[in-house]
Amino acid sequence: MKITGERIRAALDLNPTLTLLKAYSRDWVLPLFAEHLEQVDGSVSAEWFHERVSEAREKIPEWQGTVTPADHCRDWIEKRWLETETLNGRLRYRLSPYSLRALRFVRELVEGETTVSGARLGSISNAVRLLADMTNPDRGVQVRRIDQQIAELRKRREDIASGRVRLATVEEMKQQLLEILAMTRSLPADFRQLRTMVEDRHQEVARRAMVQGPRKADLVEDYLRENDLLSKTSQGTAYLGFSRLLSSRQTEQLRADIDQILAQGFAREHVTAAQREELDGMLSTLLAAELDVQNSYVRWSASLRRFLTRVAHGRHQRLLNLADRALHAGAAWVHAERGQRYVPQDVLGVGPHAVIDISQLQLWRDHGPQEVVVEVTEQRRTLPTEDRAALRLAAGTSPRAVGRTINTLLVSRPVVTGAEVFDATAEEFQRLGTLVSLLDLAVMHGQVDTNLVETVRLSGDRATTLMAVLPHLVFDAPVPTKEMP
């Protein structure tokens, strides 16, 4: 479809991604979204995010006004920069697919990524070859293509075994890694856009059903039609293909290949901690994105089922109202003209009923909604001493506390070891929990050398000194602590 100048002008005014990029508040809104929402799987609580909005606004004098963080969030929801969901009765926020695309565009500019690379050309070549096989109805041509590929693989195997093929350079490995990360970064936004389409179409079907009052069969037909239309979109097709991939053995191979990459010296020496974390969590991120879409389908079906139940209850209520009107008419008839009367046919369809006194007949009584009163008694007693000590020990040995110690030491030195971090920890927190937090942080953000060991002394009230042996841990970059529990 040709994109005209009118459509471009309309997109500049209506597309949420473009309105965010050109907004006057983008200087602090985009960094806020990138720091607190972009890397979050799922959503965050409204109270927590309101505090982050207040903190970000305090750094910019011109935005310190009477507008509350909640008002800002409502405005961003109307502009479709944020989405909401309710979990356990509490409001939560998440980034919309439009905001994710805006952040991805900015990151590509900042990181200076280019699409011209050998890795990108290899991806294009594989995609073109696959499309050529798909579009060719001649099975013989496809068989010859596979035979040619088998011959090429055998020759390549012989060349590798004999040493005639050079190994890949570090620069080629870096290009391939960047290509992988670039392709996977776009998928969560695409799946989030698909989830938004699911919810929008759900609301459209429910709104139309409430206005028109369709029969149950019509409503089900509308649901199936909308679901079929959704599967025909580009996002829906990608979702179906991705779901089929997850149900195959390729997922196990993908996980094995990622583990092999992370176990090599290239990952330890030339891949940053953020890239290692992104690569290690790539499959989990994609699974979470697929699960979000699947949950939207489940919520859609459940909502439709509840609506159908309400429709059925409404018809039942109408039958009761008709029966009540009939009974009142019969009572008035008997009062005006006493004597036995017979209804020639069962107009209500409820069957015969032996009635002696019409005033005693009661088919159904609506008791109304039941009221439940929950009373909460305020407890003013303080926690026991042992509970307070346990909470203090858990906080002092947590990954966040250990990460802060690491970052403090890195201010005055380029590299810090695990033993140095443990010695810099307060004596009351030199426990086994601190060592566990150290190991977790080293695996995620540092380096672990199992060939070397370090010995530290654990504190505590005990008769004999307790020593612990741990591998050599090294931290050469600050550890992120904001998202830690």
Short mmCIF file of C-alpha atoms in Angstrom, two decimals:
data_model
loop_
_atom_site.label_atom_id
_atom_site.label_comp_id
_atom_site.label_asym_id
_atom_site.label_seq_id
_atom_site.Cartn_x
_atom_site.Cartn_y
_atom_site.Cartn_z
CA MET A 1 0.00 0.00 0.00
CA LYS A 2 1.38 3.40 -1.00
CA ILE A 3 1.99 5.74 1.91
CA THR A 4 0.80 9.21 0.96
CA GLY A 5 1.72 12.52 2.50
CA GLU A 6 -1.71 12.75 4.14
CA ARG A 7 -1.21 9.45 5.91
CA ILE A 8 2.20 10.57 7.15
CA ARG A 9 0.76 13.83 8.50
CA ALA A 10 -2.05 11.90 10.20
CA ALA A 11 0.45 9.49 11.78
CA LEU A 12 2.46 12.39 13.22
CA ASP A 13 -0.67 13.56 15.03
CA LEU A 14 -2.30 10.24 15.92
CA ASN A 15 0.36 7.50 16.20
CA PRO A 16 1.30 7.14 19.91
CA THR A 17 4.92 6.23 19.09
CA LEU A 18 5.46 9.42 17.09
CA THR A 19 3.58 11.63 19.56
CA LEU A 20 5.83 10.33 22.34
CA LEU A 21 9.01 11.02 20.36
CA LYS A 22 7.95 14.60 19.61
CA ALA A 23 6.30 15.35 22.98
CA TYR A 24 7.56 18.30 25.03
CA SER A 25 7.93 15.99 28.06
CA ARG A 26 9.97 13.35 26.23
CA ASP A 27 13.20 14.55 27.87
CA TRP A 28 12.18 13.02 31.19
CA VAL A 29 9.36 10.63 30.24
CA LEU A 30 11.44 8.43 27.91
CA PRO A 31 14.30 7.97 30.45
CA LEU A 32 11.67 7.23 33.13
CA PHE A 33 10.08 4.52 30.98
CA ALA A 34 13.48 3.07 30.03
CA GLU A 35 14.75 2.87 33.60
CA HIS A 36 11.69 1.57 35.41
CA LEU A 37 9.34 -0.13 32.91
CA GLU A 38 11.20 -1.31 29.81
CA GLN A 39 13.02 -4.23 31.45
CA VAL A 40 10.10 -5.28 33.67
CA ASP A 41 8.39 -8.59 32.86
CA GLY A 42 4.71 -7.88 33.32
CA SER A 43 3.60 -4.77 35.20
CA VAL A 44 4.41 -2.66 38.26
CA SER A 45 2.14 -1.40 41.01
CA ALA A 46 0.62 2.05 40.59
CA GLU A 47 1.85 3.22 44.01
CA TRP A 48 5.45 2.25 43.27
CA PHE A 49 5.47 3.88 39.85
CA HIS A 50 3.91 7.08 41.19
CA GLU A 51 6.92 7.38 43.51
CA ARG A 52 9.30 6.94 40.55
CA VAL A 53 7.41 9.63 38.61
CA SER A 54 7.70 12.01 41.57
CA GLU A 55 11.46 11.32 41.85
CA ALA A 56 12.02 11.91 38.12
CA ARG A 57 10.00 15.14 38.15
CA GLU A 58 11.96 16.56 41.10
CA LYS A 59 15.11 16.58 38.95
CA ILE A 60 13.49 18.93 36.40
CA PRO A 61 12.47 22.33 37.89
CA GLU A 62 10.08 23.29 35.08
CA TRP A 63 7.98 20.16 35.73
CA GLN A 64 7.58 20.73 39.49
CA GLY A 65 3.98 21.89 39.57
CA THR A 66 0.59 21.00 40.98
CA VAL A 67 0.05 18.04 38.64
CA THR A 68 0.22 14.82 40.64
CA PRO A 69 2.00 11.64 39.46
CA ALA A 70 -1.40 9.94 39.17
CA ASP A 71 -2.56 12.73 36.81
CA HIS A 72 0.55 12.25 34.69
CA CYS A 73 -0.15 8.51 34.45
CA ARG A 74 -3.79 9.09 33.49
CA ASP A 75 -2.63 11.41 30.72
CA TRP A 76 -0.12 8.82 29.47
CA ILE A 77 -2.84 6.17 29.48
CA GLU A 78 -5.10 8.39 27.36
CA LYS A 79 -2.20 8.95 24.94
CA ARG A 80 -1.67 5.14 24.85
CA TRP A 81 1.88 5.38 26.19
CA LEU A 82 0.91 3.25 29.20
CA GLU A 83 -1.48 0.35 29.66
CA THR A 84 -3.22 -0.78 32.83
CA GLU A 85 -4.29 -4.07 34.32
CA THR A 86 -5.87 -5.09 37.60
CA LEU A 87 -4.22 -7.81 39.66
CA ASN A 88 -5.74 -8.88 42.98
CA GLY A 89 -7.87 -5.75 42.97
CA ARG A 90 -4.88 -3.38 42.59
CA LEU A 91 -4.10 -1.15 39.62
CA ARG A 92 -0.83 -1.83 37.78
CA TYR A 93 0.99 -0.15 34.88
CA ARG A 94 2.94 -1.53 31.94
CA LEU A 95 4.46 -0.01 28.81
CA SER A 96 2.35 0.00 25.67
CA PRO A 97 3.80 -1.46 22.45
CA TYR A 98 4.00 2.08 21.09
CA SER A 99 6.31 3.19 23.92
CA LEU A 100 8.44 0.08 23.47
CA ARG A 101 8.92 0.92 19.80
CA ALA A 102 9.88 4.49 20.66
CA LEU A 103 12.49 3.29 23.18
CA ARG A 104 13.87 0.77 20.70
CA PHE A 105 14.24 3.51 18.08
CA VAL A 106 16.10 5.76 20.52
CA ARG A 107 18.37 2.93 21.66
CA GLU A 108 19.32 2.12 18.07
CA LEU A 109 20.35 5.75 17.60
CA VAL A 110 22.30 5.89 20.86
CA GLU A 111 24.05 2.56 20.40
CA GLY A 112 24.84 3.33 16.76
CA GLU A 113 23.57 -0.01 15.49
CA THR A 114 23.77 -0.59 11.74
CA THR A 115 21.92 -3.08 9.60
CA VAL A 116 24.91 -3.50 7.25
CA SER A 117 26.80 -6.54 8.52
CA GLY A 118 27.74 -10.04 7.49
CA ALA A 119 25.45 -11.46 10.16
CA ARG A 120 22.46 -9.52 8.80
CA LEU A 121 23.28 -10.62 5.25
CA GLY A 122 23.39 -14.25 6.43
CA SER A 123 19.94 -13.88 8.02
CA ILE A 124 18.56 -12.36 4.82
CA SER A 125 20.12 -15.12 2.72
CA ASN A 126 18.57 -17.86 4.88
CA ALA A 127 15.17 -16.15 4.77
CA VAL A 128 15.32 -15.77 0.97
CA ARG A 129 16.30 -19.42 0.55
CA LEU A 130 13.38 -20.51 2.74
CA LEU A 131 10.97 -18.31 0.76
CA ALA A 132 12.28 -19.76 -2.51
CA ASP A 133 11.48 -23.27 -1.26
CA MET A 134 8.02 -22.17 -0.10
CA THR A 135 7.06 -20.55 -3.40
CA ASN A 136 8.31 -23.35 -5.66
CA PRO A 137 5.63 -26.03 -6.20
CA ASP A 138 8.12 -28.39 -7.86
CA ARG A 139 9.09 -30.92 -5.20
CA GLY A 140 11.97 -32.17 -7.33
CA VAL A 141 13.61 -28.74 -7.20
CA GLN A 142 13.29 -28.70 -3.42
CA VAL A 143 14.80 -32.19 -3.15
CA ARG A 144 17.77 -31.14 -5.31
CA ARG A 145 18.21 -28.06 -3.13
CA ILE A 146 18.36 -30.23 -0.01
CA ASP A 147 20.83 -32.60 -1.69
CA GLN A 148 23.02 -29.64 -2.54
CA GLN A 149 22.88 -28.42 1.06
CA ILE A 150 23.85 -31.89 2.32
CA ALA A 151 26.85 -31.93 -0.05
CA GLU A 152 27.88 -28.46 1.12
CA LEU A 153 27.62 -29.51 4.76
CA ARG A 154 29.72 -32.64 4.15
CA LYS A 155 32.42 -30.59 2.41
CA ARG A 156 32.39 -28.03 5.21
CA ARG A 157 32.67 -30.82 7.78
CA GLU A 158 35.71 -32.24 6.00
CA ASP A 159 37.32 -28.79 5.75
CA ILE A 160 36.77 -28.13 9.46
CA ALA A 161 38.09 -31.56 10.47
CA SER A 162 41.20 -31.10 8.32
CA GLY A 163 41.84 -27.55 9.53
CA ARG A 164 41.44 -25.89 6.12
CA VAL A 165 38.76 -23.51 7.39
CA ARG A 166 39.79 -20.60 9.61
CA LEU A 167 38.01 -19.97 12.87
CA ALA A 168 35.69 -17.01 13.21
CA THR A 169 37.26 -13.75 14.36
CA VAL A 170 36.16 -11.93 17.49
CA GLU A 171 34.68 -9.15 15.37
CA GLU A 172 32.56 -11.64 13.41
CA MET A 173 31.35 -13.20 16.66
CA LYS A 174 30.40 -9.75 18.00
CA GLN A 175 28.45 -8.98 14.82
CA GLN A 176 26.54 -12.24 15.07
CA LEU A 177 25.77 -11.58 18.75
CA LEU A 178 24.49 -8.07 18.00
CA GLU A 179 22.36 -9.47 15.19
CA ILE A 180 20.78 -12.03 17.54
CA LEU A 181 20.09 -9.45 20.24
CA ALA A 182 18.68 -6.96 17.72
CA MET A 183 16.22 -9.52 16.35
CA THR A 184 15.04 -10.67 19.79
CA ARG A 185 14.62 -7.14 21.15
CA SER A 186 11.83 -6.42 18.68
CA LEU A 187 9.77 -9.51 19.53
CA PRO A 188 8.46 -8.48 23.00
CA ALA A 189 7.05 -5.24 21.53
CA ASP A 190 5.40 -7.19 18.70
CA PHE A 191 3.81 -9.65 21.09
CA ARG A 192 2.71 -6.86 23.40
CA GLN A 193 1.04 -5.19 20.43
CA LEU A 194 -0.72 -8.48 19.67
CA ARG A 195 -1.93 -8.66 23.28
CA THR A 196 -3.26 -5.10 22.99
CA MET A 197 -5.11 -6.08 19.81
CA VAL A 198 -6.65 -9.03 21.66
CA GLU A 199 -7.90 -6.79 24.45
CA ASP A 200 -9.16 -4.08 22.08
CA ARG A 201 -11.15 -6.55 19.99
CA HIS A 202 -12.50 -8.17 23.13
CA GLN A 203 -13.81 -4.83 24.33
CA GLU A 204 -15.31 -4.14 20.90
CA VAL A 205 -17.22 -7.44 20.84
CA ALA A 206 -18.43 -7.00 24.44
CA ARG A 207 -19.52 -3.40 23.76
CA ARG A 208 -21.45 -4.42 20.65
CA ALA A 209 -23.11 -7.29 22.51
CA MET A 210 -24.22 -5.04 25.35
CA VAL A 211 -25.68 -2.45 22.97
CA GLN A 212 -27.38 -4.84 20.53
CA GLY A 213 -28.23 -7.60 23.01
CA PRO A 214 -27.45 -10.49 20.64
CA ARG A 215 -28.51 -14.03 21.13
CA LYS A 216 -26.00 -16.40 22.67
CA ALA A 217 -25.24 -18.09 19.35
CA ASP A 218 -24.64 -14.71 17.69
CA LEU A 219 -22.24 -13.67 20.42
CA VAL A 220 -20.25 -16.87 20.10
CA GLU A 221 -20.15 -16.41 16.33
CA ASP A 222 -18.82 -12.87 16.79
CA TYR A 223 -16.16 -14.15 19.17
CA LEU A 224 -15.00 -16.81 16.73
CA ARG A 225 -15.00 -14.36 13.83
CA GLU A 226 -12.89 -11.83 15.74
CA ASN A 227 -10.51 -14.55 16.85
CA ASP A 228 -10.12 -15.73 13.27
CA LEU A 229 -9.45 -12.17 12.10
CA LEU A 230 -6.82 -11.80 14.77
CA SER A 231 -4.98 -14.89 13.57
CA LYS A 232 -4.84 -13.42 10.07
CA THR A 233 -2.90 -10.32 11.14
CA SER A 234 0.89 -10.16 10.79
CA GLN A 235 1.24 -10.18 14.58
CA GLY A 236 -1.13 -13.13 14.91
CA THR A 237 0.75 -15.10 12.26
CA ALA A 238 4.02 -14.43 14.09
CA TYR A 239 2.42 -15.57 17.34
CA LEU A 240 1.18 -18.84 15.85
CA GLY A 241 4.58 -19.58 14.31
CA PHE A 242 6.34 -18.78 17.57
CA SER A 243 3.96 -21.01 19.52
CA ARG A 244 4.67 -23.89 17.14
CA LEU A 245 8.39 -23.34 17.65
CA LEU A 246 7.99 -23.49 21.42
CA SER A 247 6.22 -26.81 21.16
CA SER A 248 9.03 -28.38 19.13
CA ARG A 249 12.48 -29.69 19.92
CA GLN A 250 14.05 -26.51 18.57
CA THR A 251 13.52 -24.91 21.97
CA GLU A 252 15.76 -27.51 23.65
CA GLN A 253 18.41 -27.00 20.98
CA LEU A 254 18.19 -23.24 21.40
CA ARG A 255 18.71 -23.53 25.15
CA ALA A 256 21.67 -25.87 24.64
CA ASP A 257 23.25 -23.49 22.10
CA ILE A 258 22.89 -20.53 24.48
CA ASP A 259 24.52 -22.50 27.29
CA GLN A 260 27.38 -23.43 24.96
CA ILE A 261 27.92 -19.77 23.99
CA LEU A 262 27.98 -18.59 27.60
CA ALA A 263 30.45 -21.33 28.55
CA GLN A 264 33.07 -20.21 26.01
CA GLY A 265 35.90 -17.76 26.57
CA PHE A 266 34.33 -15.34 24.08
CA ALA A 267 31.40 -14.75 26.44
CA ARG A 268 33.69 -14.15 29.42
CA GLU A 269 36.17 -11.86 27.66
CA HIS A 270 34.26 -9.98 24.94
CA VAL A 271 30.61 -9.97 26.04
CA THR A 272 29.41 -7.44 28.59
CA ALA A 273 27.48 -8.45 31.68
CA ALA A 274 24.32 -6.87 30.28
CA GLN A 275 24.67 -8.78 27.00
CA ARG A 276 25.30 -12.06 28.84
CA GLU A 277 22.22 -11.49 30.95
CA GLU A 278 20.13 -10.61 27.88
CA LEU A 279 21.35 -13.67 26.00
CA ASP A 280 20.83 -15.98 28.98
CA GLY A 281 17.31 -14.70 29.55
CA MET A 282 16.38 -14.51 25.87
CA LEU A 283 14.33 -17.70 25.84
CA SER A 284 12.62 -16.81 29.12
CA THR A 285 11.74 -13.36 27.77
CA LEU A 286 10.19 -14.84 24.64
CA LEU A 287 8.29 -17.44 26.66
CA ALA A 288 6.96 -14.70 28.94
CA ALA A 289 5.83 -12.66 25.91
CA GLU A 290 4.05 -15.69 24.47
CA LEU A 291 2.45 -16.41 27.85
CA ASP A 292 1.12 -12.84 28.06
CA VAL A 293 -0.69 -13.29 24.76
CA GLN A 294 -2.03 -16.68 25.85
CA ASN A 295 -3.30 -15.16 29.11
CA SER A 296 -5.13 -12.52 27.09
CA TYR A 297 -6.90 -15.28 25.15
CA VAL A 298 -7.81 -16.98 28.45
CA ARG A 299 -9.12 -13.74 29.97
CA TRP A 300 -11.09 -13.09 26.77
CA SER A 301 -12.78 -16.49 26.97
CA ALA A 302 -13.47 -16.13 30.70
CA SER A 303 -14.96 -12.67 30.22
CA LEU A 304 -17.17 -13.94 27.42
CA ARG A 305 -18.32 -16.82 29.60
CA ARG A 306 -19.25 -14.42 32.40
CA PHE A 307 -21.13 -12.21 29.98
CA LEU A 308 -23.09 -15.18 28.61
CA THR A 309 -23.96 -16.14 32.18
CA ARG A 310 -25.31 -12.65 32.79
CA VAL A 311 -27.30 -12.85 29.56
CA ALA A 312 -28.81 -16.17 30.65
CA HIS A 313 -29.63 -14.69 34.07
CA GLY A 314 -31.34 -11.76 32.37
CA ARG A 315 -33.61 -14.09 30.40
CA HIS A 316 -34.40 -16.02 33.56
CA GLN A 317 -35.27 -12.77 35.29
CA ARG A 318 -37.58 -11.84 32.39
CA LEU A 319 -39.41 -15.16 32.78
CA LEU A 320 -39.86 -14.48 36.50
CA ASN A 321 -41.21 -11.00 35.79
CA LEU A 322 -43.74 -12.45 33.33
CA ALA A 323 -44.78 -15.06 35.89
CA ASP A 324 -45.18 -12.36 38.56
CA ARG A 325 -47.33 -10.24 36.22
CA ALA A 326 -49.48 -13.27 35.41
CA LEU A 327 -50.02 -14.06 39.08
CA HIS A 328 -51.02 -10.47 39.82
CA ALA A 329 -53.45 -10.51 36.89
CA GLY A 330 -54.94 -13.79 38.13
CA ALA A 331 -55.36 -12.42 41.65
CA ALA A 332 -57.12 -9.31 40.32
CA TRP A 333 -59.34 -11.47 38.14
CA VAL A 334 -60.41 -13.68 41.06
CA HIS A 335 -61.02 -10.65 43.25
CA ALA A 336 -63.24 -9.01 40.60
CA GLU A 337 -65.12 -12.17 39.54
CA ARG A 338 -64.94 -15.00 42.06
CA GLY A 339 -65.05 -18.60 40.88
CA GLN A 340 -62.83 -21.23 39.33
CA ARG A 341 -60.98 -20.25 36.21
CA TYR A 342 -58.92 -22.40 33.86
CA VAL A 343 -56.11 -21.38 31.56
CA PRO A 344 -56.68 -23.18 28.24
CA GLN A 345 -52.93 -23.76 27.62
CA ASP A 346 -49.63 -23.58 29.43
CA VAL A 347 -48.65 -20.13 28.20
CA LEU A 348 -45.66 -19.87 30.55
CA GLY A 349 -44.27 -23.31 29.77
CA VAL A 350 -43.79 -24.25 33.44
CA GLY A 351 -46.25 -27.16 33.59
CA PRO A 352 -49.38 -27.65 35.71
CA HIS A 353 -49.40 -26.54 39.35
CA ALA A 354 -52.09 -27.35 41.94
CA VAL A 355 -53.09 -23.95 43.33
CA ILE A 356 -55.52 -23.78 46.25
CA ASP A 357 -54.97 -20.19 47.30
CA ILE A 358 -53.31 -17.86 44.83
CA SER A 359 -52.11 -15.59 47.63
CA GLN A 360 -49.93 -18.41 49.01
CA LEU A 361 -48.20 -19.15 45.70
CA GLN A 362 -44.63 -17.94 45.54
CA LEU A 363 -42.41 -19.31 42.78
CA TRP A 364 -39.23 -17.41 43.61
CA ARG A 365 -37.98 -14.72 45.97
CA ASP A 366 -34.97 -12.48 45.36
CA HIS A 367 -33.18 -11.91 48.64
CA GLY A 368 -30.81 -9.41 47.04
CA PRO A 369 -27.03 -9.36 47.32
CA GLN A 370 -25.58 -10.65 50.55
CA GLU A 371 -23.66 -8.11 52.59
CA VAL A 372 -20.38 -9.21 54.12
CA VAL A 373 -18.76 -6.98 56.71
CA VAL A 374 -15.06 -7.45 57.39
CA GLU A 375 -13.74 -5.93 60.60
CA VAL A 376 -10.01 -5.52 61.11
CA THR A 377 -8.69 -5.06 64.62
CA GLU A 378 -5.59 -2.91 64.78
CA GLN A 379 -2.64 -4.65 66.39
CA ARG A 380 -0.35 -2.21 68.20
CA ARG A 381 2.02 -4.82 69.54
CA THR A 382 5.59 -4.71 68.23
CA LEU A 383 7.37 -7.64 66.64
CA PRO A 384 9.23 -9.97 68.98
CA THR A 385 12.94 -9.36 69.38
CA GLU A 386 13.91 -12.53 67.50
CA ASP A 387 11.68 -11.61 64.53
CA ARG A 388 13.18 -8.13 64.29
CA ALA A 389 16.68 -9.64 64.40
CA ALA A 390 15.78 -12.09 61.64
CA LEU A 391 14.42 -9.29 59.43
CA ARG A 392 17.54 -7.20 60.01
CA LEU A 393 19.80 -10.16 59.14
CA ALA A 394 17.82 -10.90 55.95
CA ALA A 395 18.09 -7.26 54.83
CA GLY A 396 21.82 -7.03 55.59
CA THR A 397 22.67 -10.19 53.64
CA SER A 398 20.35 -9.54 50.67
CA PRO A 399 21.67 -9.07 47.09
CA ARG A 400 20.75 -5.38 47.25
CA ALA A 401 22.87 -4.78 50.36
CA VAL A 402 25.81 -6.76 48.96
CA GLY A 403 25.47 -4.93 45.61
CA ARG A 404 25.69 -1.57 47.40
CA THR A 405 28.90 -2.69 49.13
CA ILE A 406 30.35 -3.73 45.75
CA ASN A 407 29.47 -0.39 44.17
CA THR A 408 30.94 1.53 47.11
CA LEU A 409 34.27 -0.29 46.80
CA LEU A 410 34.37 0.19 43.01
CA VAL A 411 34.33 3.97 43.48
CA SER A 412 37.93 3.90 44.78
CA ARG A 413 39.32 0.95 42.80
CA PRO A 414 38.82 -0.56 39.32
CA VAL A 415 38.35 -4.17 40.44
CA VAL A 416 37.09 -5.75 43.65
CA THR A 417 37.12 -9.42 44.69
CA GLY A 418 34.53 -11.40 46.59
CA ALA A 419 36.77 -11.69 49.66
CA GLU A 420 37.24 -7.91 49.72
CA VAL A 421 33.50 -7.38 49.58
CA PHE A 422 32.96 -9.87 52.40
CA ASP A 423 35.62 -8.17 54.57
CA ALA A 424 34.03 -4.76 53.91
CA THR A 425 30.64 -6.05 55.08
CA ALA A 426 29.63 -5.27 58.66
CA GLU A 427 30.64 -8.08 61.01
CA GLU A 428 27.08 -8.90 62.04
CA PHE A 429 26.25 -9.61 58.37
CA GLN A 430 29.30 -11.74 57.57
CA ARG A 431 27.11 -14.81 57.32
CA LEU A 432 26.36 -17.59 54.86
CA GLY A 433 23.56 -15.52 53.31
CA THR A 434 26.07 -12.86 52.25
CA LEU A 435 28.17 -15.52 50.49
CA VAL A 436 25.11 -16.80 48.63
CA SER A 437 24.26 -13.25 47.52
CA LEU A 438 27.88 -12.74 46.42
CA LEU A 439 27.80 -15.87 44.28
CA ASP A 440 24.49 -14.90 42.66
CA LEU A 441 25.76 -11.41 41.81
CA ALA A 442 29.05 -12.76 40.44
CA VAL A 443 27.24 -15.17 38.13
CA MET A 444 24.95 -12.42 36.81
CA HIS A 445 27.21 -9.34 36.81
CA GLY A 446 30.81 -10.44 37.50
CA GLN A 447 33.27 -13.20 36.83
CA VAL A 448 33.72 -16.56 38.56
CA ASP A 449 37.01 -18.47 38.49
CA THR A 450 36.64 -21.97 39.93
CA ASN A 451 40.35 -22.68 39.55
CA LEU A 452 41.13 -20.28 42.42
CA VAL A 453 39.57 -20.30 45.88
CA GLU A 454 39.32 -17.82 48.74
CA THR A 455 38.72 -18.48 52.43
CA VAL A 456 36.69 -16.18 54.69
CA ARG A 457 35.64 -16.39 58.32
CA LEU A 458 31.95 -16.44 59.16
CA SER A 459 30.84 -14.33 62.14
CA GLY A 460 28.47 -15.49 64.83
CA ASP A 461 28.34 -16.55 68.45
CA ARG A 462 30.00 -19.97 68.31
CA ALA A 463 32.67 -21.82 70.24
CA THR A 464 35.00 -22.45 67.30
CA THR A 465 35.81 -20.35 64.26
CA LEU A 466 33.87 -21.37 61.13
CA MET A 467 35.66 -20.85 57.81
CA ALA A 468 34.02 -20.91 54.35
CA VAL A 469 35.70 -21.57 51.00
CA LEU A 470 34.36 -19.88 47.85
CA PRO A 471 35.63 -19.55 44.27
CA HIS A 472 37.51 -16.45 43.15
CA LEU A 473 34.92 -13.76 42.39
CA VAL A 474 35.74 -10.55 40.51
CA PHE A 475 33.58 -7.44 39.93
CA ASP A 476 34.80 -4.77 37.49
CA ALA A 477 31.55 -2.86 36.89
CA PRO A 478 28.82 -1.50 39.18
CA VAL A 479 25.99 -3.87 40.03
CA PRO A 480 22.40 -2.67 39.36
CA THR A 481 20.51 -2.63 42.65
CA LYS A 482 17.26 -0.77 41.93
CA GLU A 483 15.33 -3.77 40.58
CA MET A 484 16.64 -6.17 43.23
CA PRO A 485 14.26 -7.32 45.99
#
